[in-house]
Amino acid sequence: MNFLAFGILTSYAGLIVALFGFITASWKRWKSNLHHGLVVMSLVSFAHTWYYMFSFIKWSFDDYKSRHPAPSSATIERASDWLTNTKLFEQAWAVVSTGLYNWWWSEQLCLFTAGPWTAFLFFESKRLQIPHVWAYMFLGQVVAISVASNLFFIAIRLAMSEPSSSPTRRLGQPLCASPWVWIPIFVSLATIWRTPAVAGTSEFLPNLLVMHVLLFAPFIPPSIVPFEIPGRISSTWLYAILGSASLVIRARTLREIMSLPTDDSVIARLWETLHSHPAQSSIGWDVIWTTISFILYFTLFADGGGDRVSVGTLIVDGIGSLFVSISIVASTRLMAREAALAAA
């Protein structure tokens, strides 16, 4: 029996618990200022996405047993063999990256995470002095982006409710990103562009790992950055570039999907694909919950700094996310906010 395999799985669960604890321990005055609506969204998105994640783990184990029959082996030994010989991370991403309809869902989450969400984490943590922002990125990658997003929204509200959070501090000023921030983001977007082409090849896993690892680079403390590189980009322009890049990448995927022959409507095929495999359901519903969380936060929960928008904007953003992507809608919304700050 390979105890190391079980140790890795146990360590993964322990990492998730530790990240939750680390993030919540960094919150201040949480008992009096915690917004219950955001907490509920965090819990619901966690429960829904991880229902499918556990379903994927069961599917993977059953699939392994069907391909490696050994009736006399004990379940615990079969599970050990399965964990030793199965790359769950690569297996799940291979499912959600193969096929245009599958990638239509997964691409949205990748573009949002690598683009506007990474930039949002960076700028808001600088603006409001939110500590340990890397932990939100880490939690998003090992649990769900929707869960990490809602927790970061809570951190924003708590930071803005501090007595030291004056109107000037809450509003802030447009910030700039150094090349140490925007270069990793752009390279990650390039890996997303390449993913459909390398799915099923030996380049798939390295490409996937580059995308995930580089997203931590923007949160490296400036004190350990070896040297400064000229070429800072304002927050307004960075969101504009990210929105444009997302639009180009999404346009390619949508064009290829529309060119496929099918007897069903595209929406019907996309809905069918969403529930075609537990790994696909997990990431697909993470897209949906991330979209809901972002739009509702800026419509209902955000306060100060001109964040809150009208219900009409909620409808426009919802329709825009349905037909294009939350990465484009979020980039556009955040670009407009930064432009308003620059003009103030």
Short mmCIF file of C-alpha atoms in Angstrom, two decimals:
data_model
loop_
_atom_site.label_atom_id
_atom_site.label_comp_id
_atom_site.label_asym_id
_atom_site.label_seq_id
_atom_site.Cartn_x
_atom_site.Cartn_y
_atom_site.Cartn_z
CA MET A 1 0.00 0.00 0.00
CA ASN A 2 1.31 3.44 -0.95
CA PHE A 3 0.78 5.62 2.11
CA LEU A 4 2.39 8.56 0.28
CA ALA A 5 -0.58 8.68 -2.11
CA PHE A 6 -3.02 8.96 0.79
CA GLY A 7 -0.72 11.50 2.40
CA ILE A 8 -0.90 13.73 -0.67
CA LEU A 9 -4.70 13.56 -0.71
CA THR A 10 -4.86 14.28 3.03
CA SER A 11 -2.40 17.15 2.63
CA TYR A 12 -4.59 18.62 -0.10
CA ALA A 13 -7.58 18.61 2.25
CA GLY A 14 -5.43 20.07 5.00
CA LEU A 15 -4.21 22.81 2.67
CA ILE A 16 -7.78 23.85 1.92
CA VAL A 17 -8.67 24.03 5.62
CA ALA A 18 -5.46 25.96 6.34
CA LEU A 19 -6.15 28.50 3.59
CA PHE A 20 -9.69 29.10 4.83
CA GLY A 21 -8.35 29.58 8.35
CA PHE A 22 -5.50 31.81 7.21
CA ILE A 23 -7.81 34.09 5.24
CA THR A 24 -10.51 34.41 7.90
CA ALA A 25 -7.88 34.98 10.61
CA SER A 26 -6.62 38.00 8.66
CA TRP A 27 -10.05 39.66 8.72
CA LYS A 28 -10.60 42.40 11.28
CA ARG A 29 -13.79 43.20 13.16
CA TRP A 30 -15.48 40.32 11.34
CA LYS A 31 -18.14 39.70 14.01
CA SER A 32 -19.70 43.13 13.64
CA ASN A 33 -19.15 43.77 9.93
CA LEU A 34 -19.35 40.41 8.18
CA HIS A 35 -21.92 40.59 5.37
CA HIS A 36 -24.14 37.54 5.59
CA GLY A 37 -25.17 37.69 1.93
CA LEU A 38 -21.58 37.25 0.81
CA VAL A 39 -21.05 34.47 3.34
CA VAL A 40 -24.10 32.64 1.99
CA MET A 41 -22.86 32.98 -1.60
CA SER A 42 -19.46 31.62 -0.53
CA LEU A 43 -21.04 28.60 1.15
CA VAL A 44 -23.50 27.88 -1.65
CA SER A 45 -20.87 28.11 -4.39
CA PHE A 46 -18.52 25.92 -2.34
CA ALA A 47 -21.19 23.27 -1.73
CA HIS A 48 -22.36 23.22 -5.36
CA THR A 49 -18.97 23.11 -7.07
CA TRP A 50 -17.58 20.58 -4.62
CA TYR A 51 -20.57 18.30 -4.94
CA TYR A 52 -19.40 17.82 -8.49
CA MET A 53 -15.75 17.66 -7.43
CA PHE A 54 -16.48 14.72 -5.13
CA SER A 55 -18.52 13.19 -7.95
CA PHE A 56 -15.45 13.53 -10.20
CA ILE A 57 -13.24 11.81 -7.62
CA LYS A 58 -15.72 8.93 -7.42
CA TRP A 59 -15.93 8.79 -11.23
CA SER A 60 -12.13 8.67 -11.49
CA PHE A 61 -11.90 5.82 -8.97
CA ASP A 62 -14.66 3.83 -10.68
CA ASP A 63 -13.03 4.44 -14.07
CA TYR A 64 -9.69 3.18 -12.76
CA LYS A 65 -11.29 0.04 -11.34
CA SER A 66 -13.06 -0.69 -14.62
CA ARG A 67 -9.77 -0.44 -16.54
CA HIS A 68 -7.73 -2.36 -13.94
CA PRO A 69 -9.92 -5.23 -12.73
CA ALA A 70 -8.63 -6.96 -9.59
CA PRO A 71 -11.58 -8.61 -7.79
CA SER A 72 -9.47 -9.98 -4.95
CA SER A 73 -7.94 -6.67 -3.91
CA ALA A 74 -9.27 -4.80 -0.92
CA THR A 75 -10.88 -1.41 -1.56
CA ILE A 76 -8.19 0.40 0.40
CA GLU A 77 -5.48 -1.18 -1.76
CA ARG A 78 -7.36 -0.33 -4.95
CA ALA A 79 -7.69 3.24 -3.77
CA SER A 80 -3.94 3.35 -3.10
CA ASP A 81 -3.19 2.06 -6.60
CA TRP A 82 -5.64 4.55 -8.09
CA LEU A 83 -4.08 7.53 -6.30
CA THR A 84 -0.57 6.36 -7.24
CA ASN A 85 -1.30 5.87 -10.93
CA THR A 86 -3.81 8.63 -11.61
CA LYS A 87 -2.98 12.30 -12.14
CA LEU A 88 -6.26 13.77 -10.95
CA PHE A 89 -5.33 17.37 -11.76
CA GLU A 90 -4.37 16.56 -15.35
CA GLN A 91 -7.27 14.14 -15.76
CA ALA A 92 -9.84 16.74 -14.75
CA TRP A 93 -8.37 19.48 -16.93
CA ALA A 94 -8.11 17.12 -19.91
CA VAL A 95 -11.86 16.55 -19.67
CA VAL A 96 -12.75 20.25 -19.49
CA SER A 97 -10.29 21.31 -22.20
CA THR A 98 -11.11 18.75 -24.89
CA GLY A 99 -13.92 19.68 -27.25
CA LEU A 100 -15.17 23.12 -28.21
CA TYR A 101 -18.30 23.00 -26.07
CA ASN A 102 -16.29 21.88 -23.05
CA TRP A 103 -13.71 24.60 -23.62
CA TRP A 104 -16.44 27.22 -24.05
CA TRP A 105 -17.15 26.80 -20.33
CA SER A 106 -13.60 26.34 -19.08
CA GLU A 107 -12.12 29.18 -21.13
CA GLN A 108 -14.39 31.66 -19.36
CA LEU A 109 -13.04 30.73 -15.93
CA CYS A 110 -9.44 30.77 -17.16
CA LEU A 111 -9.80 34.20 -18.78
CA PHE A 112 -11.51 35.71 -15.74
CA THR A 113 -8.96 34.26 -13.32
CA ALA A 114 -5.85 35.14 -15.32
CA GLY A 115 -7.22 38.52 -16.40
CA PRO A 116 -9.51 40.87 -14.47
CA TRP A 117 -9.61 38.85 -11.25
CA THR A 118 -5.81 38.76 -10.87
CA ALA A 119 -5.64 42.49 -11.62
CA PHE A 120 -8.54 43.16 -9.23
CA LEU A 121 -6.80 41.25 -6.44
CA PHE A 122 -3.61 43.20 -7.02
CA PHE A 123 -5.09 46.70 -7.24
CA GLU A 124 -7.67 46.37 -4.43
CA SER A 125 -5.17 44.80 -2.04
CA LYS A 126 -2.83 47.75 -2.64
CA ARG A 127 -5.64 50.29 -2.40
CA LEU A 128 -7.10 48.93 0.85
CA GLN A 129 -4.01 47.27 2.34
CA ILE A 130 -5.65 43.84 2.36
CA PRO A 131 -3.03 41.36 3.61
CA HIS A 132 -2.07 37.94 2.27
CA VAL A 133 -3.79 38.42 -1.07
CA TRP A 134 -1.85 35.46 -2.50
CA ALA A 135 -3.95 33.20 -0.26
CA TYR A 136 -7.12 34.17 -2.16
CA MET A 137 -5.45 33.20 -5.44
CA PHE A 138 -4.24 29.94 -3.92
CA LEU A 139 -7.68 29.13 -2.53
CA GLY A 140 -9.29 29.92 -5.87
CA GLN A 141 -7.01 27.46 -7.63
CA VAL A 142 -7.43 24.59 -5.17
CA VAL A 143 -11.12 25.11 -4.26
CA ALA A 144 -13.10 27.38 -6.61
CA ILE A 145 -12.70 30.89 -7.99
CA SER A 146 -16.27 31.71 -7.01
CA VAL A 147 -15.55 30.86 -3.37
CA ALA A 148 -12.31 32.85 -3.30
CA SER A 149 -14.01 35.79 -5.04
CA ASN A 150 -16.74 36.02 -2.42
CA LEU A 151 -14.20 35.80 0.40
CA PHE A 152 -12.20 38.61 -1.18
CA PHE A 153 -15.37 40.70 -1.51
CA ILE A 154 -15.87 40.18 2.24
CA ALA A 155 -12.27 41.29 2.86
CA ILE A 156 -12.93 44.47 0.85
CA ARG A 157 -16.02 45.33 2.88
CA LEU A 158 -14.22 44.69 6.14
CA ALA A 159 -11.27 46.84 5.08
CA MET A 160 -13.61 49.67 4.07
CA SER A 161 -15.45 49.47 7.40
CA GLU A 162 -12.30 50.11 9.42
CA PRO A 163 -12.25 53.48 11.23
CA SER A 164 -8.99 54.33 9.47
CA SER A 165 -10.66 53.78 6.11
CA SER A 166 -11.37 57.42 5.26
CA PRO A 167 -13.31 58.43 2.13
CA THR A 168 -9.99 59.25 0.47
CA ARG A 169 -8.60 55.86 1.28
CA ARG A 170 -11.79 54.13 0.18
CA LEU A 171 -11.88 55.95 -3.11
CA GLY A 172 -8.15 55.71 -3.62
CA GLN A 173 -6.44 56.78 -6.78
CA PRO A 174 -5.86 54.94 -10.05
CA LEU A 175 -2.89 52.65 -9.57
CA CYS A 176 -0.24 51.30 -11.89
CA ALA A 177 1.05 47.78 -12.48
CA SER A 178 4.72 47.11 -13.05
CA PRO A 179 5.93 44.59 -15.64
CA TRP A 180 6.31 42.12 -12.74
CA VAL A 181 2.52 42.22 -12.61
CA TRP A 182 1.30 42.52 -16.18
CA ILE A 183 3.87 40.30 -17.94
CA PRO A 184 2.83 37.15 -16.00
CA ILE A 185 -0.81 38.01 -16.66
CA PHE A 186 -0.22 38.36 -20.40
CA VAL A 187 1.81 35.13 -20.56
CA SER A 188 -1.00 33.33 -18.73
CA LEU A 189 -3.46 34.63 -21.31
CA ALA A 190 -1.16 33.27 -24.03
CA THR A 191 -1.28 29.81 -22.44
CA ILE A 192 -5.09 30.00 -22.44
CA TRP A 193 -4.99 30.78 -26.17
CA ARG A 194 -2.79 27.69 -26.72
CA THR A 195 -4.76 25.26 -24.56
CA PRO A 196 -7.21 23.94 -27.19
CA ALA A 197 -4.32 23.25 -29.59
CA VAL A 198 -2.21 21.31 -27.07
CA ALA A 199 -5.02 19.38 -25.35
CA GLY A 200 -4.22 15.69 -25.55
CA THR A 201 -0.52 16.24 -26.29
CA SER A 202 2.64 16.17 -24.18
CA GLU A 203 2.57 19.99 -24.07
CA PHE A 204 -0.78 20.11 -22.30
CA LEU A 205 0.37 19.71 -18.69
CA PRO A 206 3.38 22.10 -18.93
CA ASN A 207 1.14 24.71 -20.58
CA LEU A 208 -1.44 24.25 -17.82
CA LEU A 209 1.13 24.52 -15.04
CA VAL A 210 2.61 27.71 -16.51
CA MET A 211 -0.86 29.28 -16.54
CA HIS A 212 -1.48 28.42 -12.88
CA VAL A 213 1.95 29.18 -11.46
CA LEU A 214 2.42 32.56 -13.15
CA LEU A 215 -0.74 33.90 -11.52
CA PHE A 216 1.12 34.06 -8.21
CA ALA A 217 3.86 36.31 -9.62
CA PRO A 218 1.90 39.60 -9.30
CA PHE A 219 1.68 39.05 -5.54
CA ILE A 220 5.39 38.67 -4.88
CA PRO A 221 6.33 41.31 -2.27
CA PRO A 222 8.18 44.24 -3.89
CA SER A 223 10.98 43.85 -1.33
CA ILE A 224 12.12 40.57 -2.91
CA VAL A 225 11.74 41.61 -6.53
CA PRO A 226 15.35 41.56 -7.81
CA PHE A 227 15.18 44.71 -9.93
CA GLU A 228 12.76 47.22 -11.38
CA ILE A 229 11.70 46.99 -15.01
CA PRO A 230 10.39 50.12 -16.79
CA GLY A 231 6.98 49.99 -18.40
CA ARG A 232 4.25 50.53 -15.83
CA ILE A 233 0.63 50.31 -17.02
CA SER A 234 -2.22 52.20 -15.37
CA SER A 235 -5.09 50.22 -13.90
CA THR A 236 -7.48 51.71 -16.48
CA TRP A 237 -5.34 50.63 -19.41
CA LEU A 238 -4.62 47.19 -17.96
CA TYR A 239 -8.32 46.41 -17.61
CA ALA A 240 -8.89 47.74 -21.14
CA ILE A 241 -6.17 45.45 -22.53
CA LEU A 242 -7.48 42.47 -20.58
CA GLY A 243 -11.00 43.04 -21.86
CA SER A 244 -9.76 43.33 -25.44
CA ALA A 245 -7.62 40.19 -25.15
CA SER A 246 -10.55 38.26 -23.67
CA LEU A 247 -12.78 39.45 -26.51
CA VAL A 248 -10.33 38.23 -29.14
CA ILE A 249 -9.90 34.83 -27.49
CA ARG A 250 -13.62 34.37 -26.92
CA ALA A 251 -14.44 35.44 -30.47
CA ARG A 252 -12.26 32.63 -31.82
CA THR A 253 -14.01 30.03 -29.66
CA LEU A 254 -17.49 31.32 -30.45
CA ARG A 255 -16.72 31.43 -34.17
CA GLU A 256 -15.50 27.83 -34.12
CA ILE A 257 -18.55 26.68 -32.17
CA MET A 258 -20.94 28.40 -34.57
CA SER A 259 -19.23 26.63 -37.48
CA LEU A 260 -19.95 23.17 -36.04
CA PRO A 261 -22.82 21.23 -37.64
CA THR A 262 -25.49 20.34 -35.08
CA ASP A 263 -29.17 19.45 -34.99
CA ASP A 264 -29.60 21.09 -31.59
CA SER A 265 -29.35 24.71 -30.62
CA VAL A 266 -26.00 25.93 -29.32
CA ILE A 267 -27.54 26.74 -25.94
CA ALA A 268 -28.94 23.20 -25.66
CA ARG A 269 -25.54 21.71 -26.47
CA LEU A 270 -23.81 23.95 -23.96
CA TRP A 271 -26.29 22.98 -21.24
CA GLU A 272 -25.85 19.30 -22.11
CA THR A 273 -22.07 19.70 -21.98
CA LEU A 274 -22.27 21.39 -18.59
CA HIS A 275 -23.66 18.16 -17.12
CA SER A 276 -21.79 15.71 -19.35
CA HIS A 277 -19.08 14.94 -16.79
CA PRO A 278 -18.61 15.79 -13.09
CA ALA A 279 -15.32 17.58 -13.77
CA GLN A 280 -17.04 19.70 -16.40
CA SER A 281 -19.95 20.41 -14.07
CA SER A 282 -17.58 21.52 -11.32
CA ILE A 283 -15.74 24.05 -13.45
CA GLY A 284 -18.85 25.05 -15.41
CA TRP A 285 -20.83 25.85 -12.28
CA ASP A 286 -17.81 27.66 -10.90
CA VAL A 287 -18.10 29.90 -13.98
CA ILE A 288 -21.79 30.47 -13.28
CA TRP A 289 -21.30 31.20 -9.58
CA THR A 290 -18.33 33.44 -10.29
CA THR A 291 -20.44 35.42 -12.75
CA ILE A 292 -23.35 35.71 -10.32
CA SER A 293 -21.05 36.69 -7.46
CA PHE A 294 -19.22 39.41 -9.38
CA ILE A 295 -22.36 41.00 -10.81
CA LEU A 296 -24.33 40.85 -7.56
CA TYR A 297 -21.44 42.22 -5.54
CA PHE A 298 -21.13 45.33 -7.69
CA THR A 299 -24.91 45.70 -7.83
CA LEU A 300 -26.04 44.94 -4.28
CA PHE A 301 -23.16 44.69 -1.85
CA ALA A 302 -20.39 47.08 -2.87
CA ASP A 303 -20.30 50.44 -1.15
CA GLY A 304 -18.09 53.45 -1.48
CA GLY A 305 -15.92 54.47 -4.38
CA GLY A 306 -18.79 54.43 -6.85
CA ASP A 307 -18.69 50.65 -7.01
CA ARG A 308 -22.43 50.05 -6.81
CA VAL A 309 -24.31 50.05 -10.10
CA SER A 310 -27.97 50.08 -11.05
CA VAL A 311 -30.30 47.13 -11.52
CA GLY A 312 -30.41 48.02 -15.21
CA THR A 313 -26.67 47.56 -15.34
CA LEU A 314 -27.15 44.22 -13.58
CA ILE A 315 -29.38 43.08 -16.43
CA VAL A 316 -26.95 44.33 -19.09
CA ASP A 317 -24.01 42.65 -17.36
CA GLY A 318 -25.95 39.41 -17.00
CA ILE A 319 -26.87 39.32 -20.68
CA GLY A 320 -23.32 40.27 -21.65
CA SER A 321 -21.87 37.49 -19.52
CA LEU A 322 -24.32 35.00 -21.02
CA PHE A 323 -23.33 35.75 -24.61
CA VAL A 324 -19.64 36.61 -24.23
CA SER A 325 -17.92 36.06 -20.89
CA ILE A 326 -17.65 37.42 -17.37
CA SER A 327 -14.00 38.22 -18.13
CA ILE A 328 -15.08 40.80 -20.71
CA VAL A 329 -17.90 42.20 -18.58
CA ALA A 330 -15.68 42.43 -15.48
CA SER A 331 -12.82 44.06 -17.39
CA THR A 332 -15.20 46.63 -18.87
CA ARG A 333 -16.86 47.37 -15.55
CA LEU A 334 -13.54 47.71 -13.70
CA MET A 335 -12.02 49.80 -16.48
CA ALA A 336 -14.94 52.24 -16.24
CA ARG A 337 -14.52 52.48 -12.48
CA GLU A 338 -10.78 53.18 -12.75
CA ALA A 339 -11.41 55.79 -15.44
CA ALA A 340 -13.94 57.50 -13.14
CA LEU A 341 -11.36 57.54 -10.34
CA ALA A 342 -8.81 59.08 -12.69
CA ALA A 343 -11.25 61.81 -13.68
CA ALA A 344 -12.28 62.59 -10.08
#
